[in-house]
Amino acid sequence: MRRIGVCGAAMYAVGMLLVAVACAGGYPGIADARDTGMVETQAEQSAAGSGTVTLPDAGPTANSSSNGTTVVYFPAGWISDLRNATQNADVGFDSDYGGSSSDIKYLNNLTAALDPYEHIRLREGYKIEGYWVSSYLQASITPFVVEENVTALPMANRTQLLPEGADENISRYLEGDDSPESYLEASVFLRELYAIGAWWHAKIGWPQQTVLESPEMPSVAINSTHATVTIYTEELYCGYRTVARYTDTYSRMNYEVSTTEWTTISQEADQRWPCY
């Protein structure tokens, strides 16, 4: 991650405004999650919480509850491996560049980012493409889905970058095997896809957060109708250590997210972590 040692006050103020926009939304179908704020008591539990289990050496472990819900817990390393594989996917461009405010790169092989995911796939007949926009403060990617037989080209006008027929709701085109792994993979993929090529301020938020195993391991609570994914993360940034919880709920066999929330669990001052 590239860090800037000294940044003028004016540039920083503008940058943080851009960050607020980038982090609050920009992930159609999943990351428009509202921040539900600081949790006041430890009594509040995630939707997937039911009992405790021993951390396995590798792979998930299940814990059944009396209400017909099975909670499957996953090691944090399982998610970390997926994240690394996604970021290393060959999508055909060099993202290590903070260009001018008019730098736009068109990407036509983002479907390759889905290759590391064994339990989900893109609906037949479609492909993921996108564009990458770089400014002096950040760079970020906007993926979209088009039909496989369409030769999508970027629009000449910057205000109309999406080709005709493109859909930014990637989750609408995902299919899976209905396993707990598939719903966890969907939640990770739909965030990691937008993190490809993220630079400087665009890396604030999910791209720079570390998945935790405490206060709870990553989990999927699954019953006859729904699957709920819960992931806790740690963010070390701008003088604070922040623990957050992501909660995504899916209807079974449907990978378009029904509801999603991002909740700040705790925030502690720690001056070791600078702003950038």
mmCIF file with all atom_site columns, N, CA and C in Angstrom, residues 104-146:
data_model
loop_
_atom_site.group_PDB
_atom_site.id
_atom_site.type_symbol
_atom_site.label_atom_id
_atom_site.label_alt_id
_atom_site.label_comp_id
_atom_site.label_asym_id
_atom_site.label_entity_id
_atom_site.label_seq_id
_atom_site.pdbx_PDB_ins_code
_atom_site.Cartn_x
_atom_site.Cartn_y
_atom_site.Cartn_z
_atom_site.occupancy
_atom_site.B_iso_or_equiv
_atom_site.pdbx_formal_charge
_atom_site.auth_seq_id
_atom_site.auth_comp_id
_atom_site.auth_asym_id
_atom_site.auth_atom_id
_atom_site.pdbx_PDB_model_num
ATOM 1   N N  . ILE A 1 104 ? -8.443  6.929   -17.566 1.00 0.00 ? 104 ILE A N  1
ATOM 2   C CA . ILE A 1 104 ? -9.461  5.879   -17.558 1.00 0.00 ? 104 ILE A CA 1
ATOM 3   C C  . ILE A 1 104 ? -8.925  4.677   -18.319 1.00 0.00 ? 104 ILE A C  1
ATOM 4   N N  . LYS A 1 105 ? -8.987  3.519   -17.684 1.00 0.00 ? 105 LYS A N  1
ATOM 5   C CA . LYS A 1 105 ? -8.578  2.291   -18.367 1.00 0.00 ? 105 LYS A CA 1
ATOM 6   C C  . LYS A 1 105 ? -9.778  1.360   -18.443 1.00 0.00 ? 105 LYS A C  1
ATOM 7   N N  . TYR A 1 106 ? -10.001 0.804   -19.610 1.00 0.00 ? 106 TYR A N  1
ATOM 8   C CA . TYR A 1 106 ? -11.133 -0.088  -19.813 1.00 0.00 ? 106 TYR A CA 1
ATOM 9   C C  . TYR A 1 106 ? -10.663 -1.532  -19.677 1.00 0.00 ? 106 TYR A C  1
ATOM 10  N N  . LEU A 1 107 ? -11.385 -2.317  -18.890 1.00 0.00 ? 107 LEU A N  1
ATOM 11  C CA . LEU A 1 107 ? -10.982 -3.695  -18.588 1.00 0.00 ? 107 LEU A CA 1
ATOM 12  C C  . LEU A 1 107 ? -12.002 -4.667  -19.150 1.00 0.00 ? 107 LEU A C  1
ATOM 13  N N  . ASN A 1 108 ? -11.530 -5.651  -19.892 1.00 0.00 ? 108 ASN A N  1
ATOM 14  C CA . ASN A 1 108 ? -12.480 -6.563  -20.524 1.00 0.00 ? 108 ASN A CA 1
ATOM 15  C C  . ASN A 1 108 ? -12.328 -8.012  -20.084 1.00 0.00 ? 108 ASN A C  1
ATOM 16  N N  . ASN A 1 109 ? -11.635 -8.257  -18.979 1.00 0.00 ? 109 ASN A N  1
ATOM 17  C CA . ASN A 1 109 ? -11.517 -9.649  -18.539 1.00 0.00 ? 109 ASN A CA 1
ATOM 18  C C  . ASN A 1 109 ? -11.617 -9.793  -17.025 1.00 0.00 ? 109 ASN A C  1
ATOM 19  N N  . LEU A 1 110 ? -12.521 -9.025  -16.423 1.00 0.00 ? 110 LEU A N  1
ATOM 20  C CA . LEU A 1 110 ? -12.685 -9.116  -14.970 1.00 0.00 ? 110 LEU A CA 1
ATOM 21  C C  . LEU A 1 110 ? -13.314 -10.427 -14.521 1.00 0.00 ? 110 LEU A C  1
ATOM 22  N N  . THR A 1 111 ? -13.893 -11.182 -15.442 1.00 0.00 ? 111 THR A N  1
ATOM 23  C CA . THR A 1 111 ? -14.440 -12.488 -15.077 1.00 0.00 ? 111 THR A CA 1
ATOM 24  C C  . THR A 1 111 ? -13.366 -13.382 -14.473 1.00 0.00 ? 111 THR A C  1
ATOM 25  N N  . ALA A 1 112 ? -12.105 -13.156 -14.843 1.00 0.00 ? 112 ALA A N  1
ATOM 26  C CA . ALA A 1 112 ? -10.999 -13.953 -14.312 1.00 0.00 ? 112 ALA A CA 1
ATOM 27  C C  . ALA A 1 112 ? -10.866 -13.814 -12.807 1.00 0.00 ? 112 ALA A C  1
ATOM 28  N N  . ALA A 1 113 ? -11.365 -12.719 -12.249 1.00 0.00 ? 113 ALA A N  1
ATOM 29  C CA . ALA A 1 113 ? -11.281 -12.531 -10.797 1.00 0.00 ? 113 ALA A CA 1
ATOM 30  C C  . ALA A 1 113 ? -12.132 -13.542 -10.044 1.00 0.00 ? 113 ALA A C  1
ATOM 31  N N  . LEU A 1 114 ? -13.067 -14.187 -10.742 1.00 0.00 ? 114 LEU A N  1
ATOM 32  C CA . LEU A 1 114 ? -13.942 -15.176 -10.115 1.00 0.00 ? 114 LEU A CA 1
ATOM 33  C C  . LEU A 1 114 ? -13.319 -16.567 -10.081 1.00 0.00 ? 114 LEU A C  1
ATOM 34  N N  . ASP A 1 115 ? -12.209 -16.755 -10.780 1.00 0.00 ? 115 ASP A N  1
ATOM 35  C CA . ASP A 1 115 ? -11.603 -18.081 -10.898 1.00 0.00 ? 115 ASP A CA 1
ATOM 36  C C  . ASP A 1 115 ? -11.247 -18.740 -9.560  1.00 0.00 ? 115 ASP A C  1
ATOM 37  N N  . PRO A 1 116 ? -10.756 -18.011 -8.546  1.00 0.00 ? 116 PRO A N  1
ATOM 38  C CA . PRO A 1 116 ? -10.379 -18.680 -7.292  1.00 0.00 ? 116 PRO A CA 1
ATOM 39  C C  . PRO A 1 116 ? -11.565 -19.203 -6.484  1.00 0.00 ? 116 PRO A C  1
ATOM 40  N N  . TYR A 1 117 ? -12.777 -18.859 -6.863  1.00 0.00 ? 117 TYR A N  1
ATOM 41  C CA . TYR A 1 117 ? -13.957 -19.199 -6.065  1.00 0.00 ? 117 TYR A CA 1
ATOM 42  C C  . TYR A 1 117 ? -14.573 -20.496 -6.570  1.00 0.00 ? 117 TYR A C  1
ATOM 43  N N  . GLU A 1 118 ? -14.559 -21.515 -5.738  1.00 0.00 ? 118 GLU A N  1
ATOM 44  C CA . GLU A 1 118 ? -14.956 -22.852 -6.166  1.00 0.00 ? 118 GLU A CA 1
ATOM 45  C C  . GLU A 1 118 ? -16.450 -23.111 -6.064  1.00 0.00 ? 118 GLU A C  1
ATOM 46  N N  . HIS A 1 119 ? -17.171 -22.317 -5.283  1.00 0.00 ? 119 HIS A N  1
ATOM 47  C CA . HIS A 1 119 ? -18.573 -22.626 -4.999  1.00 0.00 ? 119 HIS A CA 1
ATOM 48  C C  . HIS A 1 119 ? -19.560 -21.653 -5.637  1.00 0.00 ? 119 HIS A C  1
ATOM 49  N N  . ILE A 1 120 ? -19.063 -20.630 -6.335  1.00 0.00 ? 120 ILE A N  1
ATOM 50  C CA . ILE A 1 120 ? -19.930 -19.713 -7.061  1.00 0.00 ? 120 ILE A CA 1
ATOM 51  C C  . ILE A 1 120 ? -19.410 -19.551 -8.484  1.00 0.00 ? 120 ILE A C  1
ATOM 52  N N  . ARG A 1 121 ? -20.269 -19.076 -9.356  1.00 0.00 ? 121 ARG A N  1
ATOM 53  C CA . ARG A 1 121 ? -19.905 -18.903 -10.762 1.00 0.00 ? 121 ARG A CA 1
ATOM 54  C C  . ARG A 1 121 ? -20.786 -17.800 -11.340 1.00 0.00 ? 121 ARG A C  1
ATOM 55  N N  . LEU A 1 122 ? -20.407 -17.319 -12.507 1.00 0.00 ? 122 LEU A N  1
ATOM 56  C CA . LEU A 1 122 ? -21.206 -16.330 -13.205 1.00 0.00 ? 122 LEU A CA 1
ATOM 57  C C  . LEU A 1 122 ? -22.242 -17.047 -14.067 1.00 0.00 ? 122 LEU A C  1
ATOM 58  N N  . ARG A 1 123 ? -23.438 -16.491 -14.101 1.00 0.00 ? 123 ARG A N  1
ATOM 59  C CA . ARG A 1 123 ? -24.497 -17.096 -14.901 1.00 0.00 ? 123 ARG A CA 1
ATOM 60  C C  . ARG A 1 123 ? -24.045 -17.256 -16.360 1.00 0.00 ? 123 ARG A C  1
ATOM 61  N N  . GLU A 1 124 ? -24.392 -18.390 -16.931 1.00 0.00 ? 124 GLU A N  1
ATOM 62  C CA . GLU A 1 124 ? -23.982 -18.684 -18.309 1.00 0.00 ? 124 GLU A CA 1
ATOM 63  C C  . GLU A 1 124 ? -24.495 -17.616 -19.270 1.00 0.00 ? 124 GLU A C  1
ATOM 64  N N  . GLY A 1 125 ? -23.625 -17.223 -20.185 1.00 0.00 ? 125 GLY A N  1
ATOM 65  C CA . GLY A 1 125 ? -24.011 -16.238 -21.188 1.00 0.00 ? 125 GLY A CA 1
ATOM 66  C C  . GLY A 1 125 ? -23.628 -14.814 -20.846 1.00 0.00 ? 125 GLY A C  1
ATOM 67  N N  . TYR A 1 126 ? -22.932 -14.629 -19.694 1.00 0.00 ? 126 TYR A N  1
ATOM 68  C CA . TYR A 1 126 ? -22.550 -13.286 -19.265 1.00 0.00 ? 126 TYR A CA 1
ATOM 69  C C  . TYR A 1 126 ? -21.059 -13.222 -18.943 1.00 0.00 ? 126 TYR A C  1
ATOM 70  N N  . LYS A 1 127 ? -20.540 -12.008 -18.892 1.00 0.00 ? 127 LYS A N  1
ATOM 71  C CA . LYS A 1 127 ? -19.147 -11.780 -18.517 1.00 0.00 ? 127 LYS A CA 1
ATOM 72  C C  . LYS A 1 127 ? -19.061 -10.487 -17.703 1.00 0.00 ? 127 LYS A C  1
ATOM 73  N N  . ILE A 1 128 ? -17.978 -10.386 -16.921 1.00 0.00 ? 128 ILE A N  1
ATOM 74  C CA . ILE A 1 128 ? -17.746 -9.187  -16.121 1.00 0.00 ? 128 ILE A CA 1
ATOM 75  C C  . ILE A 1 128 ? -16.675 -8.341  -16.793 1.00 0.00 ? 128 ILE A C  1
ATOM 76  N N  . GLU A 1 129 ? -16.995 -7.103  -17.065 1.00 0.00 ? 129 GLU A N  1
ATOM 77  C CA . GLU A 1 129 ? -16.027 -6.151  -17.576 1.00 0.00 ? 129 GLU A CA 1
ATOM 78  C C  . GLU A 1 129 ? -16.049 -4.934  -16.644 1.00 0.00 ? 129 GLU A C  1
ATOM 79  N N  . GLY A 1 130 ? -15.369 -3.858  -17.007 1.00 0.00 ? 130 GLY A N  1
ATOM 80  C CA . GLY A 1 130 ? -15.368 -2.704  -16.135 1.00 0.00 ? 130 GLY A CA 1
ATOM 81  C C  . GLY A 1 130 ? -14.445 -1.620  -16.622 1.00 0.00 ? 130 GLY A C  1
ATOM 82  N N  . TYR A 1 131 ? -14.367 -0.557  -15.842 1.00 0.00 ? 131 TYR A N  1
ATOM 83  C CA . TYR A 1 131 ? -13.402 0.493   -16.121 1.00 0.00 ? 131 TYR A CA 1
ATOM 84  C C  . TYR A 1 131 ? -12.747 0.939   -14.823 1.00 0.00 ? 131 TYR A C  1
ATOM 85  N N  . TRP A 1 132 ? -11.535 1.444   -14.967 1.00 0.00 ? 132 TRP A N  1
ATOM 86  C CA . TRP A 1 132 ? -10.711 1.876   -13.837 1.00 0.00 ? 132 TRP A CA 1
ATOM 87  C C  . TRP A 1 132 ? -10.392 3.343   -14.021 1.00 0.00 ? 132 TRP A C  1
ATOM 88  N N  . VAL A 1 133 ? -10.720 4.152   -13.012 1.00 0.00 ? 133 VAL A N  1
ATOM 89  C CA . VAL A 1 133 ? -10.515 5.594   -13.093 1.00 0.00 ? 133 VAL A CA 1
ATOM 90  C C  . VAL A 1 133 ? -9.500  6.007   -12.041 1.00 0.00 ? 133 VAL A C  1
ATOM 91  N N  . SER A 1 134 ? -8.498  6.756   -12.459 1.00 0.00 ? 134 SER A N  1
ATOM 92  C CA . SER A 1 134 ? -7.455  7.224   -11.552 1.00 0.00 ? 134 SER A CA 1
ATOM 93  C C  . SER A 1 134 ? -7.495  8.737   -11.446 1.00 0.00 ? 134 SER A C  1
ATOM 94  N N  . SER A 1 135 ? -7.370  9.238   -10.222 1.00 0.00 ? 135 SER A N  1
ATOM 95  C CA . SER A 1 135 ? -7.232  10.669  -9.984  1.00 0.00 ? 135 SER A CA 1
ATOM 96  C C  . SER A 1 135 ? -5.961  10.886  -9.174  1.00 0.00 ? 135 SER A C  1
ATOM 97  N N  . TYR A 1 136 ? -5.723  12.107  -8.763  1.00 0.00 ? 136 TYR A N  1
ATOM 98  C CA . TYR A 1 136 ? -4.529  12.388  -7.982  1.00 0.00 ? 136 TYR A CA 1
ATOM 99  C C  . TYR A 1 136 ? -4.644  11.842  -6.559  1.00 0.00 ? 136 TYR A C  1
ATOM 100 N N  . LEU A 1 137 ? -5.856  11.560  -6.099  1.00 0.00 ? 137 LEU A N  1
ATOM 101 C CA . LEU A 1 137 ? -6.068  11.132  -4.721  1.00 0.00 ? 137 LEU A CA 1
ATOM 102 C C  . LEU A 1 137 ? -6.415  9.659   -4.597  1.00 0.00 ? 137 LEU A C  1
ATOM 103 N N  . GLN A 1 138 ? -6.917  9.058   -5.644  1.00 0.00 ? 138 GLN A N  1
ATOM 104 C CA . GLN A 1 138 ? -7.324  7.661   -5.550  1.00 0.00 ? 138 GLN A CA 1
ATOM 105 C C  . GLN A 1 138 ? -7.557  7.088   -6.936  1.00 0.00 ? 138 GLN A C  1
ATOM 106 N N  . ALA A 1 139 ? -7.651  5.777   -6.966  1.00 0.00 ? 139 ALA A N  1
ATOM 107 C CA . ALA A 1 139 ? -8.059  5.082   -8.182  1.00 0.00 ? 139 ALA A CA 1
ATOM 108 C C  . ALA A 1 139 ? -8.978  3.946   -7.766  1.00 0.00 ? 139 ALA A C  1
ATOM 109 N N  . SER A 1 140 ? -9.997  3.711   -8.545  1.00 0.00 ? 140 SER A N  1
ATOM 110 C CA . SER A 1 140 ? -10.956 2.665   -8.196  1.00 0.00 ? 140 SER A CA 1
ATOM 111 C C  . SER A 1 140 ? -11.542 2.066   -9.460  1.00 0.00 ? 140 SER A C  1
ATOM 112 N N  . ILE A 1 141 ? -12.135 0.900   -9.281  1.00 0.00 ? 141 ILE A N  1
ATOM 113 C CA . ILE A 1 141 ? -12.680 0.157   -10.405 1.00 0.00 ? 141 ILE A CA 1
ATOM 114 C C  . ILE A 1 141 ? -14.204 0.118   -10.306 1.00 0.00 ? 141 ILE A C  1
ATOM 115 N N  . THR A 1 142 ? -14.871 0.162   -11.443 1.00 0.00 ? 142 THR A N  1
ATOM 116 C CA . THR A 1 142 ? -16.323 -0.012  -11.510 1.00 0.00 ? 142 THR A CA 1
ATOM 117 C C  . THR A 1 142 ? -16.615 -1.189  -12.427 1.00 0.00 ? 142 THR A C  1
ATOM 118 N N  . PRO A 1 143 ? -16.935 -2.349  -11.868 1.00 0.00 ? 143 PRO A N  1
ATOM 119 C CA . PRO A 1 143 ? -17.244 -3.515  -12.705 1.00 0.00 ? 143 PRO A CA 1
ATOM 120 C C  . PRO A 1 143 ? -18.710 -3.520  -13.116 1.00 0.00 ? 143 PRO A C  1
ATOM 121 N N  . PHE A 1 144 ? -18.997 -4.236  -14.185 1.00 0.00 ? 144 PHE A N  1
ATOM 122 C CA . PHE A 1 144 ? -20.375 -4.399  -14.624 1.00 0.00 ? 144 PHE A CA 1
ATOM 123 C C  . PHE A 1 144 ? -20.484 -5.712  -15.400 1.00 0.00 ? 144 PHE A C  1
ATOM 124 N N  . VAL A 1 145 ? -21.701 -6.172  -15.575 1.00 0.00 ? 145 VAL A N  1
ATOM 125 C CA . VAL A 1 145 ? -21.971 -7.409  -16.306 1.00 0.00 ? 145 VAL A CA 1
ATOM 126 C C  . VAL A 1 145 ? -22.602 -7.069  -17.646 1.00 0.00 ? 145 VAL A C  1
ATOM 127 N N  . VAL A 1 146 ? -22.130 -7.746  -18.692 1.00 0.00 ? 146 VAL A N  1
ATOM 128 C CA . VAL A 1 146 ? -22.749 -7.635  -20.014 1.00 0.00 ? 146 VAL A CA 1
ATOM 129 C C  . VAL A 1 146 ? -22.908 -9.044  -20.584 1.00 0.00 ? 146 VAL A C  1
#
